[in-house]
Amino acid sequence: MKIPCRLIVFFLLSFLLLTSCSTKQKTDAPKFTIGMSQCNLGEPWRVQMNLDIKNEAEKHPEIRVTYKDAQNDSLKQRSQIEEYVNAGVDLIIVSPKEAAPLTPPVAAAFEKGIPVIVLDRRVLGDKYTCFIGADNKKIGRAAGQWIVGQLGGSGQVVELKGLMTSTPGQDRHTGFREGTEGSDLDIMFEADMKWLEPEARKEMESALARFKNIDLVYAHNDPGAHGAYLAAKATGREKEIMFVGIDALPHEGQVYVKQGVLHASFEYPTGGREAIQTALKILNGENVPKEITLRSRVFTKDNIDQGGKWLDEEGEEK
Ligand code: FRU
């Protein structure tokens, strides 16, 4: 039987069309799965981190990111990492609640050959692939120096600390003490407000009840500084106190600075975009540094309209 030439051409074209479709599908389908474990989603900063991850990940169809929220529970976060390992994800991104409890599951994943990017808060030791975050000691030091300058070298200061079992709390505290060394600042009240606005408000109520004179509150994050402001406002003392925080989200700390609620906010970038960019390099077999340090700016009323001032600009701590 003779097959008409036109029929052969038709089959050939259909075949080419089908195979090209299936190859296209293959390239568009996610090639890698990334498991992200977020320590909590109760604070705007962490919602922003997940959004930064999502926005960057959407540019790369070859990856699929799944998210878990540990709801501020270290035990839950430990299990989440184990679940990701058991599910056989290609890479894990973790923003740990606390250093010590998260160290073993991160180390176990890493030792099994699953790359782990630790974001913002650290774990102990070096059993992870890459740490991404800004330099909290430097931020604390810059805040200390800025505060000494504003208060003319002396004054009564309250320090509201972030969770001291997490590394940013420890570093923002040590850095601050370094930055204020040699001055006559009296840090007469300090408390761990665990990064939480309601806790900060409660602690500030105690400080206000105990001390007639408070010149400034240094809080390790903007929700903490805002909680302290609300406590002071409730007693009509908010105008006599300066408030300084850390994070400087465009829709949180920067707005407080514009409104005059905070006198300064030091930026703590979420690193979400950089985490995805680094994950892609790792998944494509490239080497990445063990440590990626993000830059930070300070926002005050004087510089906010110019986009803040970088901490490593001339005149600031290097
Ligand atoms: C959010 C947060 C931020 C802070 C960061 C430190 O959970 O408290 O406000 O800068 O964590 O890890």
PDB file of N, CA, C and O in Angstrom, residues 205-259:
ATOM      1  N   GLU A 205       6.456  48.887  81.215  1.00  0.00           N
ATOM      2  CA  GLU A 205       5.576  49.344  82.310  1.00  0.00           C
ATOM      3  C   GLU A 205       6.318  49.229  83.638  1.00  0.00           C
ATOM      4  O   GLU A 205       6.251  50.142  84.471  1.00  0.00           O
ATOM      5  N   SER A 206       7.068  48.138  83.830  1.00  0.00           N
ATOM      6  CA  SER A 206       7.854  47.980  85.074  1.00  0.00           C
ATOM      7  C   SER A 206       8.916  49.061  85.160  1.00  0.00           C
ATOM      8  O   SER A 206       9.119  49.660  86.212  1.00  0.00           O
ATOM      9  N   ALA A 207       9.609  49.305  84.029  1.00  0.00           N
ATOM     10  CA  ALA A 207      10.678  50.314  84.029  1.00  0.00           C
ATOM     11  C   ALA A 207      10.111  51.687  84.374  1.00  0.00           C
ATOM     12  O   ALA A 207      10.686  52.425  85.185  1.00  0.00           O
ATOM     13  N   LEU A 208       8.965  52.011  83.789  1.00  0.00           N
ATOM     14  CA  LEU A 208       8.348  53.323  84.034  1.00  0.00           C
ATOM     15  C   LEU A 208       7.920  53.465  85.500  1.00  0.00           C
ATOM     16  O   LEU A 208       8.052  54.534  86.084  1.00  0.00           O
ATOM     17  N   ALA A 209       7.444  52.364  86.066  1.00  0.00           N
ATOM     18  CA  ALA A 209       7.013  52.416  87.457  1.00  0.00           C
ATOM     19  C   ALA A 209       8.209  52.598  88.397  1.00  0.00           C
ATOM     20  O   ALA A 209       8.095  53.250  89.433  1.00  0.00           O
ATOM     21  N   ARG A 210       9.339  52.044  88.014  1.00  0.00           N
ATOM     22  CA  ARG A 210      10.505  52.110  88.907  1.00  0.00           C
ATOM     23  C   ARG A 210      11.336  53.367  88.746  1.00  0.00           C
ATOM     24  O   ARG A 210      12.008  53.799  89.669  1.00  0.00           O
ATOM     25  N   PHE A 211      11.374  53.925  87.530  1.00  0.00           N
ATOM     26  CA  PHE A 211      12.299  55.043  87.277  1.00  0.00           C
ATOM     27  C   PHE A 211      11.560  56.306  86.828  1.00  0.00           C
ATOM     28  O   PHE A 211      10.819  56.289  85.855  1.00  0.00           O
ATOM     29  N   LYS A 212      11.833  57.364  87.559  1.00  0.00           N
ATOM     30  CA  LYS A 212      11.198  58.668  87.268  1.00  0.00           C
ATOM     31  C   LYS A 212      11.771  59.262  85.990  1.00  0.00           C
ATOM     32  O   LYS A 212      11.095  59.954  85.245  1.00  0.00           O
ATOM     33  N   ASN A 213      13.075  58.988  85.792  1.00  0.00           N
ATOM     34  CA  ASN A 213      13.739  59.579  84.636  1.00  0.00           C
ATOM     35  C   ASN A 213      14.273  58.508  83.682  1.00  0.00           C
ATOM     36  O   ASN A 213      15.147  57.727  84.048  1.00  0.00           O
ATOM     37  N   ILE A 214      13.715  58.480  82.490  1.00  0.00           N
ATOM     38  CA  ILE A 214      14.241  57.578  81.444  1.00  0.00           C
ATOM     39  C   ILE A 214      14.469  58.450  80.210  1.00  0.00           C
ATOM     40  O   ILE A 214      13.554  59.151  79.755  1.00  0.00           O
ATOM     41  N   ASP A 215      15.711  58.439  79.705  1.00  0.00           N
ATOM     42  CA  ASP A 215      15.995  59.286  78.541  1.00  0.00           C
ATOM     43  C   ASP A 215      15.765  58.562  77.217  1.00  0.00           C
ATOM     44  O   ASP A 215      15.367  59.180  76.233  1.00  0.00           O
ATOM     45  N   LEU A 216      16.060  57.269  77.231  1.00  0.00           N
ATOM     46  CA  LEU A 216      16.008  56.567  75.945  1.00  0.00           C
ATOM     47  C   LEU A 216      15.760  55.067  76.145  1.00  0.00           C
ATOM     48  O   LEU A 216      16.220  54.484  77.128  1.00  0.00           O
ATOM     49  N   VAL A 217      15.052  54.477  75.180  1.00  0.00           N
ATOM     50  CA  VAL A 217      14.868  53.021  75.161  1.00  0.00           C
ATOM     51  C   VAL A 217      15.561  52.485  73.916  1.00  0.00           C
ATOM     52  O   VAL A 217      15.291  52.945  72.803  1.00  0.00           O
ATOM     53  N   TYR A 218      16.468  51.537  74.135  1.00  0.00           N
ATOM     54  CA  TYR A 218      17.082  50.820  73.008  1.00  0.00           C
ATOM     55  C   TYR A 218      16.443  49.434  72.988  1.00  0.00           C
ATOM     56  O   TYR A 218      16.624  48.643  73.921  1.00  0.00           O
ATOM     57  N   ALA A 219      15.654  49.160  71.943  1.00  0.00           N
ATOM     58  CA  ALA A 219      15.009  47.845  71.836  1.00  0.00           C
ATOM     59  C   ALA A 219      15.658  47.092  70.677  1.00  0.00           C
ATOM     60  O   ALA A 219      16.005  47.689  69.657  1.00  0.00           O
ATOM     61  N   HIS A 220      15.804  45.782  70.844  1.00  0.00           N
ATOM     62  CA  HIS A 220      16.503  44.989  69.822  1.00  0.00           C
ATOM     63  C   HIS A 220      15.693  44.799  68.543  1.00  0.00           C
ATOM     64  O   HIS A 220      16.209  44.258  67.575  1.00  0.00           O
ATOM     65  N   ASN A 221      14.410  45.162  68.576  1.00  0.00           N
ATOM     66  CA  ASN A 221      13.663  45.205  67.309  1.00  0.00           C
ATOM     67  C   ASN A 221      12.578  46.286  67.379  1.00  0.00           C
ATOM     68  O   ASN A 221      12.285  46.818  68.462  1.00  0.00           O
ATOM     69  N   ASP A 222      12.022  46.621  66.218  1.00  0.00           N
ATOM     70  CA  ASP A 222      11.038  47.706  66.166  1.00  0.00           C
ATOM     71  C   ASP A 222       9.736  47.374  66.900  1.00  0.00           C
ATOM     72  O   ASP A 222       9.175  48.257  67.565  1.00  0.00           O
ATOM     73  N   PRO A 223       9.245  46.128  66.812  1.00  0.00           N
ATOM     74  CA  PRO A 223       8.045  45.837  67.621  1.00  0.00           C
ATOM     75  C   PRO A 223       8.313  46.094  69.108  1.00  0.00           C
ATOM     76  O   PRO A 223       7.443  46.606  69.816  1.00  0.00           O
ATOM     77  N   GLY A 224       9.521  45.761  69.580  1.00  0.00           N
ATOM     78  CA  GLY A 224       9.882  46.016  70.979  1.00  0.00           C
ATOM     79  C   GLY A 224       9.888  47.506  71.293  1.00  0.00           C
ATOM     80  O   GLY A 224       9.358  47.947  72.317  1.00  0.00           O
ATOM     81  N   ALA A 225      10.478  48.303  70.399  1.00  0.00           N
ATOM     82  CA  ALA A 225      10.545  49.753  70.615  1.00  0.00           C
ATOM     83  C   ALA A 225       9.128  50.347  70.603  1.00  0.00           C
ATOM     84  O   ALA A 225       8.806  51.220  71.395  1.00  0.00           O
ATOM     85  N   HIS A 226       8.285  49.809  69.714  1.00  0.00           N
ATOM     86  CA  HIS A 226       6.918  50.310  69.622  1.00  0.00           C
ATOM     87  C   HIS A 226       6.114  49.944  70.871  1.00  0.00           C
ATOM     88  O   HIS A 226       5.347  50.756  71.397  1.00  0.00           O
ATOM     89  N   GLY A 227       6.321  48.725  71.380  1.00  0.00           N
ATOM     90  CA  GLY A 227       5.651  48.306  72.621  1.00  0.00           C
ATOM     91  C   GLY A 227       6.038  49.231  73.765  1.00  0.00           C
ATOM     92  O   GLY A 227       5.188  49.638  74.568  1.00  0.00           O
ATOM     93  N   ALA A 228       7.328  49.587  73.839  1.00  0.00           N
ATOM     94  CA  ALA A 228       7.809  50.485  74.897  1.00  0.00           C
ATOM     95  C   ALA A 228       7.179  51.864  74.733  1.00  0.00           C
ATOM     96  O   ALA A 228       6.772  52.495  75.713  1.00  0.00           O
ATOM     97  N   TYR A 229       7.080  52.309  73.491  1.00  0.00           N
ATOM     98  CA  TYR A 229       6.459  53.621  73.215  1.00  0.00           C
ATOM     99  C   TYR A 229       5.005  53.633  73.708  1.00  0.00           C
ATOM    100  O   TYR A 229       4.562  54.579  74.350  1.00  0.00           O
ATOM    101  N   LEU A 230       4.285  52.547  73.421  1.00  0.00           N
ATOM    102  CA  LEU A 230       2.871  52.490  73.831  1.00  0.00           C
ATOM    103  C   LEU A 230       2.738  52.527  75.356  1.00  0.00           C
ATOM    104  O   LEU A 230       1.843  53.191  75.889  1.00  0.00           O
ATOM    105  N   ALA A 231       3.662  51.843  76.048  1.00  0.00           N
ATOM    106  CA  ALA A 231       3.626  51.860  77.516  1.00  0.00           C
ATOM    107  C   ALA A 231       3.861  53.283  78.022  1.00  0.00           C
ATOM    108  O   ALA A 231       3.181  53.756  78.931  1.00  0.00           O
ATOM    109  N   ALA A 232       4.834  53.969  77.419  1.00  0.00           N
ATOM    110  CA  ALA A 232       5.153  55.339  77.849  1.00  0.00           C
ATOM    111  C   ALA A 232       3.976  56.269  77.542  1.00  0.00           C
ATOM    112  O   ALA A 232       3.618  57.129  78.349  1.00  0.00           O
ATOM    113  N   LYS A 233       3.363  56.051  76.389  1.00  0.00           N
ATOM    114  CA  LYS A 233       2.238  56.895  75.974  1.00  0.00           C
ATOM    115  C   LYS A 233       1.076  56.746  76.965  1.00  0.00           C
ATOM    116  O   LYS A 233       0.412  57.732  77.317  1.00  0.00           O
ATOM    117  N   ALA A 234       0.867  55.526  77.418  1.00  0.00           N
ATOM    118  CA  ALA A 234      -0.235  55.270  78.350  1.00  0.00           C
ATOM    119  C   ALA A 234      -0.055  56.037  79.662  1.00  0.00           C
ATOM    120  O   ALA A 234      -1.017  56.279  80.370  1.00  0.00           O
ATOM    121  N   THR A 235       1.214  56.397  79.978  1.00  0.00           N
ATOM    122  CA  THR A 235       1.428  57.166  81.220  1.00  0.00           C
ATOM    123  C   THR A 235       1.764  58.631  80.894  1.00  0.00           C
ATOM    124  O   THR A 235       2.215  59.377  81.764  1.00  0.00           O
ATOM    125  N   GLY A 236       1.608  58.995  79.646  1.00  0.00           N
ATOM    126  CA  GLY A 236       1.855  60.379  79.229  1.00  0.00           C
ATOM    127  C   GLY A 236       3.327  60.767  79.231  1.00  0.00           C
ATOM    128  O   GLY A 236       3.672  61.948  79.233  1.00  0.00           O
ATOM    129  N   ARG A 237       4.229  59.782  79.167  1.00  0.00           N
ATOM    130  CA  ARG A 237       5.659  60.108  79.240  1.00  0.00           C
ATOM    131  C   ARG A 237       6.392  59.899  77.913  1.00  0.00           C
ATOM    132  O   ARG A 237       7.615  59.958  77.857  1.00  0.00           O
ATOM    133  N   GLU A 238       5.634  59.655  76.842  1.00  0.00           N
ATOM    134  CA  GLU A 238       6.303  59.292  75.579  1.00  0.00           C
ATOM    135  C   GLU A 238       7.137  60.427  74.993  1.00  0.00           C
ATOM    136  O   GLU A 238       8.107  60.178  74.278  1.00  0.00           O
ATOM    137  N   LYS A 239       6.803  61.677  75.314  1.00  0.00           N
ATOM    138  CA  LYS A 239       7.528  62.810  74.702  1.00  0.00           C
ATOM    139  C   LYS A 239       8.878  63.044  75.370  1.00  0.00           C
ATOM    140  O   LYS A 239       9.766  63.645  74.778  1.00  0.00           O
ATOM    141  N   GLU A 240       9.025  62.573  76.603  1.00  0.00           N
ATOM    142  CA  GLU A 240      10.295  62.813  77.298  1.00  0.00           C
ATOM    143  C   GLU A 240      11.313  61.691  77.062  1.00  0.00           C
ATOM    144  O   GLU A 240      12.415  61.727  77.582  1.00  0.00           O
ATOM    145  N   ILE A 241      10.932  60.684  76.267  1.00  0.00           N
ATOM    146  CA  ILE A 241      11.816  59.525  76.057  1.00  0.00           C
ATOM    147  C   ILE A 241      12.082  59.344  74.555  1.00  0.00           C
ATOM    148  O   ILE A 241      11.178  59.534  73.732  1.00  0.00           O
ATOM    149  N   MET A 242      13.324  58.976  74.225  1.00  0.00           N
ATOM    150  CA  MET A 242      13.624  58.650  72.823  1.00  0.00           C
ATOM    151  C   MET A 242      13.523  57.121  72.653  1.00  0.00           C
ATOM    152  O   MET A 242      13.864  56.386  73.580  1.00  0.00           O
ATOM    153  N   PHE A 243      13.105  56.690  71.478  1.00  0.00           N
ATOM    154  CA  PHE A 243      12.953  55.252  71.229  1.00  0.00           C
ATOM    155  C   PHE A 243      13.765  54.856  69.990  1.00  0.00           C
ATOM    156  O   PHE A 243      13.648  55.500  68.950  1.00  0.00           O
ATOM    157  N   VAL A 244      14.561  53.812  70.164  1.00  0.00           N
ATOM    158  CA  VAL A 244      15.409  53.338  69.059  1.00  0.00           C
ATOM    159  C   VAL A 244      15.141  51.846  68.859  1.00  0.00           C
ATOM    160  O   VAL A 244      15.092  51.088  69.839  1.00  0.00           O
ATOM    161  N   GLY A 245      14.972  51.435  67.608  1.00  0.00           N
ATOM    162  CA  GLY A 245      14.708  50.020  67.336  1.00  0.00           C
ATOM    163  C   GLY A 245      15.574  49.493  66.195  1.00  0.00           C
ATOM    164  O   GLY A 245      16.425  50.204  65.644  1.00  0.00           O
ATOM    165  N   ILE A 246      15.338  48.250  65.859  1.00  0.00           N
ATOM    166  CA  ILE A 246      16.084  47.580  64.776  1.00  0.00           C
ATOM    167  C   ILE A 246      15.075  46.823  63.906  1.00  0.00           C
ATOM    168  O   ILE A 246      14.115  46.263  64.447  1.00  0.00           O
ATOM    169  N   ASP A 247      15.306  46.821  62.627  1.00  0.00           N
ATOM    170  CA  ASP A 247      14.581  46.122  61.536  1.00  0.00           C
ATOM    171  C   ASP A 247      14.365  47.079  60.370  1.00  0.00           C
ATOM    172  O   ASP A 247      14.706  46.740  59.255  1.00  0.00           O
ATOM    173  N   ALA A 248      13.696  48.237  60.667  1.00  0.00           N
ATOM    174  CA  ALA A 248      13.465  49.256  59.643  1.00  0.00           C
ATOM    175  C   ALA A 248      12.763  48.726  58.389  1.00  0.00           C
ATOM    176  O   ALA A 248      13.154  49.049  57.264  1.00  0.00           O
ATOM    177  N   LEU A 249      11.731  47.925  58.594  1.00  0.00           N
ATOM    178  CA  LEU A 249      10.906  47.527  57.443  1.00  0.00           C
ATOM    179  C   LEU A 249      10.258  48.784  56.869  1.00  0.00           C
ATOM    180  O   LEU A 249       9.848  49.666  57.632  1.00  0.00           O
ATOM    181  N   PRO A 250      10.111  48.867  55.549  1.00  0.00           N
ATOM    182  CA  PRO A 250       9.500  50.066  54.956  1.00  0.00           C
ATOM    183  C   PRO A 250       8.108  50.358  55.516  1.00  0.00           C
ATOM    184  O   PRO A 250       7.738  51.500  55.685  1.00  0.00           O
ATOM    185  N   HIS A 251       7.332  49.309  55.815  1.00  0.00           N
ATOM    186  CA  HIS A 251       5.964  49.538  56.292  1.00  0.00           C
ATOM    187  C   HIS A 251       5.851  49.428  57.812  1.00  0.00           C
ATOM    188  O   HIS A 251       4.759  49.386  58.339  1.00  0.00           O
ATOM    189  N   GLU A 252       6.993  49.353  58.516  1.00  0.00           N
ATOM    190  CA  GLU A 252       6.916  49.300  59.978  1.00  0.00           C
ATOM    191  C   GLU A 252       7.872  50.342  60.579  1.00  0.00           C
ATOM    192  O   GLU A 252       7.510  51.502  60.781  1.00  0.00           O
ATOM    193  N   GLY A 253       9.141  49.952  60.796  1.00  0.00           N
ATOM    194  CA  GLY A 253      10.097  50.857  61.442  1.00  0.00           C
ATOM    195  C   GLY A 253      10.264  52.184  60.716  1.00  0.00           C
ATOM    196  O   GLY A 253      10.321  53.248  61.333  1.00  0.00           O
ATOM    197  N   GLN A 254      10.334  52.135  59.386  1.00  0.00           N
ATOM    198  CA  GLN A 254      10.537  53.385  58.640  1.00  0.00           C
ATOM    199  C   GLN A 254       9.336  54.319  58.808  1.00  0.00           C
ATOM    200  O   GLN A 254       9.493  55.528  58.865  1.00  0.00           O
ATOM    201  N   VAL A 255       8.154  53.721  58.913  1.00  0.00           N
ATOM    202  CA  VAL A 255       6.957  54.546  59.130  1.00  0.00           C
ATOM    203  C   VAL A 255       7.004  55.155  60.533  1.00  0.00           C
ATOM    204  O   VAL A 255       6.710  56.343  60.717  1.00  0.00           O
ATOM    205  N   TYR A 256       7.411  54.372  61.520  1.00  0.00           N
ATOM    206  CA  TYR A 256       7.526  54.903  62.887  1.00  0.00           C
ATOM    207  C   TYR A 256       8.501  56.086  62.930  1.00  0.00           C
ATOM    208  O   TYR A 256       8.273  57.063  63.621  1.00  0.00           O
ATOM    209  N   VAL A 257       9.593  55.969  62.183  1.00  0.00           N
ATOM    210  CA  VAL A 257      10.575  57.060  62.157  1.00  0.00           C
ATOM    211  C   VAL A 257       9.939  58.304  61.529  1.00  0.00           C
ATOM    212  O   VAL A 257      10.062  59.413  62.051  1.00  0.00           O
ATOM    213  N   LYS A 258       9.228  58.098  60.433  1.00  0.00           N
ATOM    214  CA  LYS A 258       8.568  59.236  59.763  1.00  0.00           C
ATOM    215  C   LYS A 258       7.558  59.901  60.687  1.00  0.00           C
ATOM    216  O   LYS A 258       7.416  61.119  60.693  1.00  0.00           O
ATOM    217  N   GLN A 259       6.859  59.068  61.461  1.00  0.00           N
ATOM    218  CA  GLN A 259       5.824  59.611  62.374  1.00  0.00           C
ATOM    219  C   GLN A 259       6.435  60.238  63.623  1.00  0.00           C
ATOM    220  O   GLN A 259       5.732  60.844  64.419  1.00  0.00           O
TER     221      GLN A 259
END
